[in-house]
Short mmCIF file of C-alpha atoms in Angstrom, two decimals:
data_model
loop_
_atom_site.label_atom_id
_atom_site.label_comp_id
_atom_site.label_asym_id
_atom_site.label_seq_id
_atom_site.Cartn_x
_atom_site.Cartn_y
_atom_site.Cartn_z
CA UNK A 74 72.98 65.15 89.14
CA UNK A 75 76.34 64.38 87.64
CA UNK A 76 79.58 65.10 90.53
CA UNK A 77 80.13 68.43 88.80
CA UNK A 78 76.81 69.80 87.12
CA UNK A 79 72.98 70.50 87.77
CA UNK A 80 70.24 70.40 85.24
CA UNK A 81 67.70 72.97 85.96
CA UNK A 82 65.47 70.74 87.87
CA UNK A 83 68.07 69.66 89.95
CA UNK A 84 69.19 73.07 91.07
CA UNK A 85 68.12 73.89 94.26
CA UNK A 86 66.13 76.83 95.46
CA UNK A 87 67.33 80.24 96.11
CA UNK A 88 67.26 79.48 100.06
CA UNK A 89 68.89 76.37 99.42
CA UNK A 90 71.15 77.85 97.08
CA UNK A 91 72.52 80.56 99.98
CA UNK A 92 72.59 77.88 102.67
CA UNK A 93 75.20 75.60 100.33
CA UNK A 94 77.27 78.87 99.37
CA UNK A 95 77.78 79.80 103.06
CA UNK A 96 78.77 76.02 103.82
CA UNK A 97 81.24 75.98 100.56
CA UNK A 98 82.69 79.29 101.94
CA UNK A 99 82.52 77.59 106.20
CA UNK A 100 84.20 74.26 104.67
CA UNK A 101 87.00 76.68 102.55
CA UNK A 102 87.78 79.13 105.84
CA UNK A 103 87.88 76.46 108.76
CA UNK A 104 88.91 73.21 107.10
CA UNK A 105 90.99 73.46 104.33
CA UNK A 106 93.72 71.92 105.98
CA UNK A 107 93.28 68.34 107.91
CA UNK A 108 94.99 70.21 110.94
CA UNK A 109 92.83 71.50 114.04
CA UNK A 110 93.17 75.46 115.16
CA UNK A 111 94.85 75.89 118.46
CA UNK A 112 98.24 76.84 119.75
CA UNK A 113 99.26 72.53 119.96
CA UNK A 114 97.41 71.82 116.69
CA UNK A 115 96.54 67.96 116.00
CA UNK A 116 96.16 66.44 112.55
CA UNK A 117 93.08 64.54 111.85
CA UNK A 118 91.38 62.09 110.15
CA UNK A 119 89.27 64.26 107.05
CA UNK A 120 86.42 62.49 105.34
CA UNK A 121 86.75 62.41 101.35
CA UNK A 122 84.00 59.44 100.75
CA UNK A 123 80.83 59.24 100.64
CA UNK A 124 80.93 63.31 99.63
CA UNK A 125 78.35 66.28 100.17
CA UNK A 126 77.37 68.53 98.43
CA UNK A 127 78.12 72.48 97.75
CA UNK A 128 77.24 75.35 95.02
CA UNK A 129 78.81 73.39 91.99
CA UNK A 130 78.30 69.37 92.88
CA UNK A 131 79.88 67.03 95.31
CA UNK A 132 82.42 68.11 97.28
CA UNK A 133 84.39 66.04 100.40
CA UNK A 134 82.86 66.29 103.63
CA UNK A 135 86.17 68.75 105.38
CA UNK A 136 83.99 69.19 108.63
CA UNK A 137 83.66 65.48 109.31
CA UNK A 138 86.73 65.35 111.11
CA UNK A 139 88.16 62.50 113.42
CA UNK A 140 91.31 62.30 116.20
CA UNK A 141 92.51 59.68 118.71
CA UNK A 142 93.64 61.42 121.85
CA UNK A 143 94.23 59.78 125.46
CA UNK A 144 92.57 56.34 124.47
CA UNK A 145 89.50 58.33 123.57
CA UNK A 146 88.37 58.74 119.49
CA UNK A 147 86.64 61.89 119.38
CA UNK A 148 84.80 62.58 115.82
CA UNK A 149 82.49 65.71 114.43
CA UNK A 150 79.30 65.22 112.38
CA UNK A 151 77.54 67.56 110.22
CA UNK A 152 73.92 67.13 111.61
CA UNK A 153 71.71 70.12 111.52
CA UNK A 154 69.32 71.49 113.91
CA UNK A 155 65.29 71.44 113.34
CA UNK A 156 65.17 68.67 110.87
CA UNK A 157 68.30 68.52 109.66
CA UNK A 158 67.66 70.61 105.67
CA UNK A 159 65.07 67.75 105.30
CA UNK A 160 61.95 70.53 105.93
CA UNK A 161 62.29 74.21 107.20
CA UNK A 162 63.69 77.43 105.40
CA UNK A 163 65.80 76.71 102.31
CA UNK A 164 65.24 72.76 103.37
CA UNK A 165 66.90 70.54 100.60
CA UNK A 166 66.04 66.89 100.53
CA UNK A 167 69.11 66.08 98.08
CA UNK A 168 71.57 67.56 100.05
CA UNK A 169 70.12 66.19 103.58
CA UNK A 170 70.36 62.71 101.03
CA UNK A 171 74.19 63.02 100.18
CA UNK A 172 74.90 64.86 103.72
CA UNK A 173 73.12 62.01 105.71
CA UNK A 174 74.41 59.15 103.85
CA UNK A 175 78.14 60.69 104.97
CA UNK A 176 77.10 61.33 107.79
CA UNK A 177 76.42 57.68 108.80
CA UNK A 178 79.09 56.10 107.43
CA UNK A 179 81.39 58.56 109.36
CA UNK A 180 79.79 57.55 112.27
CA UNK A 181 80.36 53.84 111.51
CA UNK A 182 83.76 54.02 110.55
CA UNK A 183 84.67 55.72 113.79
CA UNK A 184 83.39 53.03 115.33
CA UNK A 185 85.77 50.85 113.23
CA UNK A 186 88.59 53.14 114.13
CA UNK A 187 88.18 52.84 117.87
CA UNK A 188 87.72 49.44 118.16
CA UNK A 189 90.82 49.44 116.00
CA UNK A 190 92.82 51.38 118.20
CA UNK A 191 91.00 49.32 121.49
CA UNK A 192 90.05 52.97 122.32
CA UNK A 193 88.17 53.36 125.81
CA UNK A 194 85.50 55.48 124.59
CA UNK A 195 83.97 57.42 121.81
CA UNK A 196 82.98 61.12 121.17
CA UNK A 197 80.85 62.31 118.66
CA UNK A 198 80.39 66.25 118.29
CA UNK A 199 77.98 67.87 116.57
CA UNK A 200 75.05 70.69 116.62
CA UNK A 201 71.61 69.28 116.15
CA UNK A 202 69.90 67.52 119.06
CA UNK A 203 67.91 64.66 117.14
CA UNK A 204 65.31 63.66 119.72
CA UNK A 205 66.07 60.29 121.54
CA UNK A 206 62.65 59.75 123.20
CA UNK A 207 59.26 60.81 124.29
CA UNK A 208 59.80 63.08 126.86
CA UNK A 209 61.13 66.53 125.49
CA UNK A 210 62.70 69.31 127.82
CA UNK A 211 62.78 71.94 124.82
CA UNK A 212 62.05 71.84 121.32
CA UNK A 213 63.57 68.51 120.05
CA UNK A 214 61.85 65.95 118.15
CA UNK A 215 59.47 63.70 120.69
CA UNK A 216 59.85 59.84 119.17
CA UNK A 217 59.41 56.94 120.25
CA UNK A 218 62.14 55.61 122.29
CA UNK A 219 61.79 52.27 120.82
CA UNK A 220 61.16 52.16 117.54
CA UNK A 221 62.89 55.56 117.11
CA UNK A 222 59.85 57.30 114.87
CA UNK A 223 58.45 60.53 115.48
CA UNK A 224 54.73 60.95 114.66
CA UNK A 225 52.61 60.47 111.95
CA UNK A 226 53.47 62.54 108.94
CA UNK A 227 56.30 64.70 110.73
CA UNK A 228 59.13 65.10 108.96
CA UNK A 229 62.09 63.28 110.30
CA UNK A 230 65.50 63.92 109.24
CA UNK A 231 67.24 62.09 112.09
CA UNK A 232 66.31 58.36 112.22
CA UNK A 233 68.50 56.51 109.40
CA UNK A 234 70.94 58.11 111.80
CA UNK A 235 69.74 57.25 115.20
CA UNK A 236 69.09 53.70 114.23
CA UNK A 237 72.60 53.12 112.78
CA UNK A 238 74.03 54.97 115.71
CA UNK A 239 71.86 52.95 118.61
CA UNK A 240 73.24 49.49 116.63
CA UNK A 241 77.16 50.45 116.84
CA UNK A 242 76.80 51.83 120.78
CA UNK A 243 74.98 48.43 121.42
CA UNK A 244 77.91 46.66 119.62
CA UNK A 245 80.81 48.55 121.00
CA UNK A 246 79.51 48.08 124.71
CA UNK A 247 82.10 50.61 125.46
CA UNK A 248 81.06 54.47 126.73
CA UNK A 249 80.02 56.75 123.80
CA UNK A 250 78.75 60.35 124.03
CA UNK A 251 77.20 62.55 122.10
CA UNK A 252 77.45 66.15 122.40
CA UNK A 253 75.51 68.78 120.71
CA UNK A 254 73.87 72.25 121.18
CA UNK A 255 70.02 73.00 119.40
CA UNK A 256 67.92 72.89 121.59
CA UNK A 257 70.16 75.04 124.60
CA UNK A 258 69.61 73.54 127.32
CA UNK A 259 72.51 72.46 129.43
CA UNK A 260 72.00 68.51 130.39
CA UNK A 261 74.09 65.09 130.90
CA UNK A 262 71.57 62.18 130.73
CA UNK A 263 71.58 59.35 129.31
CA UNK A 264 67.90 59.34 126.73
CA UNK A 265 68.56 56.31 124.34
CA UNK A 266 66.75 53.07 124.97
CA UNK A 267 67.34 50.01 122.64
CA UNK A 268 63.86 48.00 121.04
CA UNK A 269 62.69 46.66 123.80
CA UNK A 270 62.97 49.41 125.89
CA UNK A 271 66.15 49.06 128.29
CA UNK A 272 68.32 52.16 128.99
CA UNK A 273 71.47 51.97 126.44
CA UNK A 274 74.03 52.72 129.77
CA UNK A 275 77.10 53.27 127.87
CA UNK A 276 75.50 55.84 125.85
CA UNK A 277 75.67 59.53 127.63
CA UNK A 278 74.70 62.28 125.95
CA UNK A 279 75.64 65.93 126.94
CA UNK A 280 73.78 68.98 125.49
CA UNK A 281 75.79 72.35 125.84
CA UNK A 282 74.93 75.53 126.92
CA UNK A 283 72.91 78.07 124.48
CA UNK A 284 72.13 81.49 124.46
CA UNK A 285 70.79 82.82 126.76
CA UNK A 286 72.83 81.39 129.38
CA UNK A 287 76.09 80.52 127.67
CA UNK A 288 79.26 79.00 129.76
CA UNK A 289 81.92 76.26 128.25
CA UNK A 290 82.32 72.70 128.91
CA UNK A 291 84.60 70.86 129.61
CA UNK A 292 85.73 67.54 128.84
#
């Protein structure tokens, strides 16, 4: 498709359809501004290129966000739970295509943007817990630690991701965490291996609390 229009083969399907509208109308009522809620609100870094997509065509990514606070660059992803709109209810392989493909350069630029700053660490936020090895707690994808693949003919929306994200935290050397929800249950490990099989030690991730049993954390 075009930025702005669909043909009718293009146009997604009615679940599809109602997942994008509800995104368009998340993306108008909590980012429309580049400036966090809170009562010391910080401005941050917004995402404009490469875009996502809503109803009507490509649209910026607003909930890709990025700030610098302490020493520390924190950033936000948009990665879903399950398998990420690649299979599931609604699932939408163009969207998870222009979604994804944001997604990882994000990641990589905040990368950039710490080393940049000489920041101490990195944060990423997001929801979906992508499955960093074979030995599952909950429901998240069981892959291979190594080569990062999941099992013959299961859908995998995660791994373009995983591999560009276990290249940067090997190349930073610096602590990097992930944070997410999904699969809720409440964790700090650290489940990434590189190719050969040794634990990535500057990698941590931390898995928050889901309902039922629902407390914060804090960082």
């Amino acid at each position: 498709p075009g930025d702005n229009e669909w043909t009718d083969c293009d146009r997604p399907n009615n679940g599809s359809f109602n997942s994008l509208e509800r995104l368009d109308h998340e993306r108008q009522v909590f980012f429309s501004t580049p400036f966090s809620f809170g009562r010391h609100r910080l401005r941050q870094e917004v995402q404009s290129e490469p875009k996502c997509l809503g109803v009507n065509g490509l649209v910026p990514c607003v909930e890709n966000r990025r700030w610098t606070v302490s020493g520390v660059t924190y950033a936000t992803l948009n990665i879903q739970g399950s398998c990420n709109n690649l299979c599931g209810d609604g699932f939408d392989p163009v969207e998870w295509g222009y979604r994804n493909a944001a997604d990882i350069a994000w990641m990589q630029d905040t990368f950039t943007e710490a080393k940049k700053r000489h920041s101490a660490a990195v944060m990423f936020i997001s929801q979906a817990d992508p499955g960093f090895n074979s030995h599952p707690i909950e429901s998240e994808p069981v892959r291979n630690a190594q080569t990062l693949d999941l099992a013959p003919g299961v859908t995998d929306g995660f791994k373009e991701f995983l591999v560009a994200l276990r290249d940067e935290v090997i190349a930073f050397q610096r602590p990097v965490a992930y944070v997410h929800g999904d699969t809720h249950y409440f964790r700090i490990d650290r489940p990434f291996l590189n190719s050969l099989g040794q634990r990535l030690e500057n990698f941590t991730r931390v898995e928050t609390f889901g309902n039922p049993d629902t407390h914060w954390v804090r960082v």
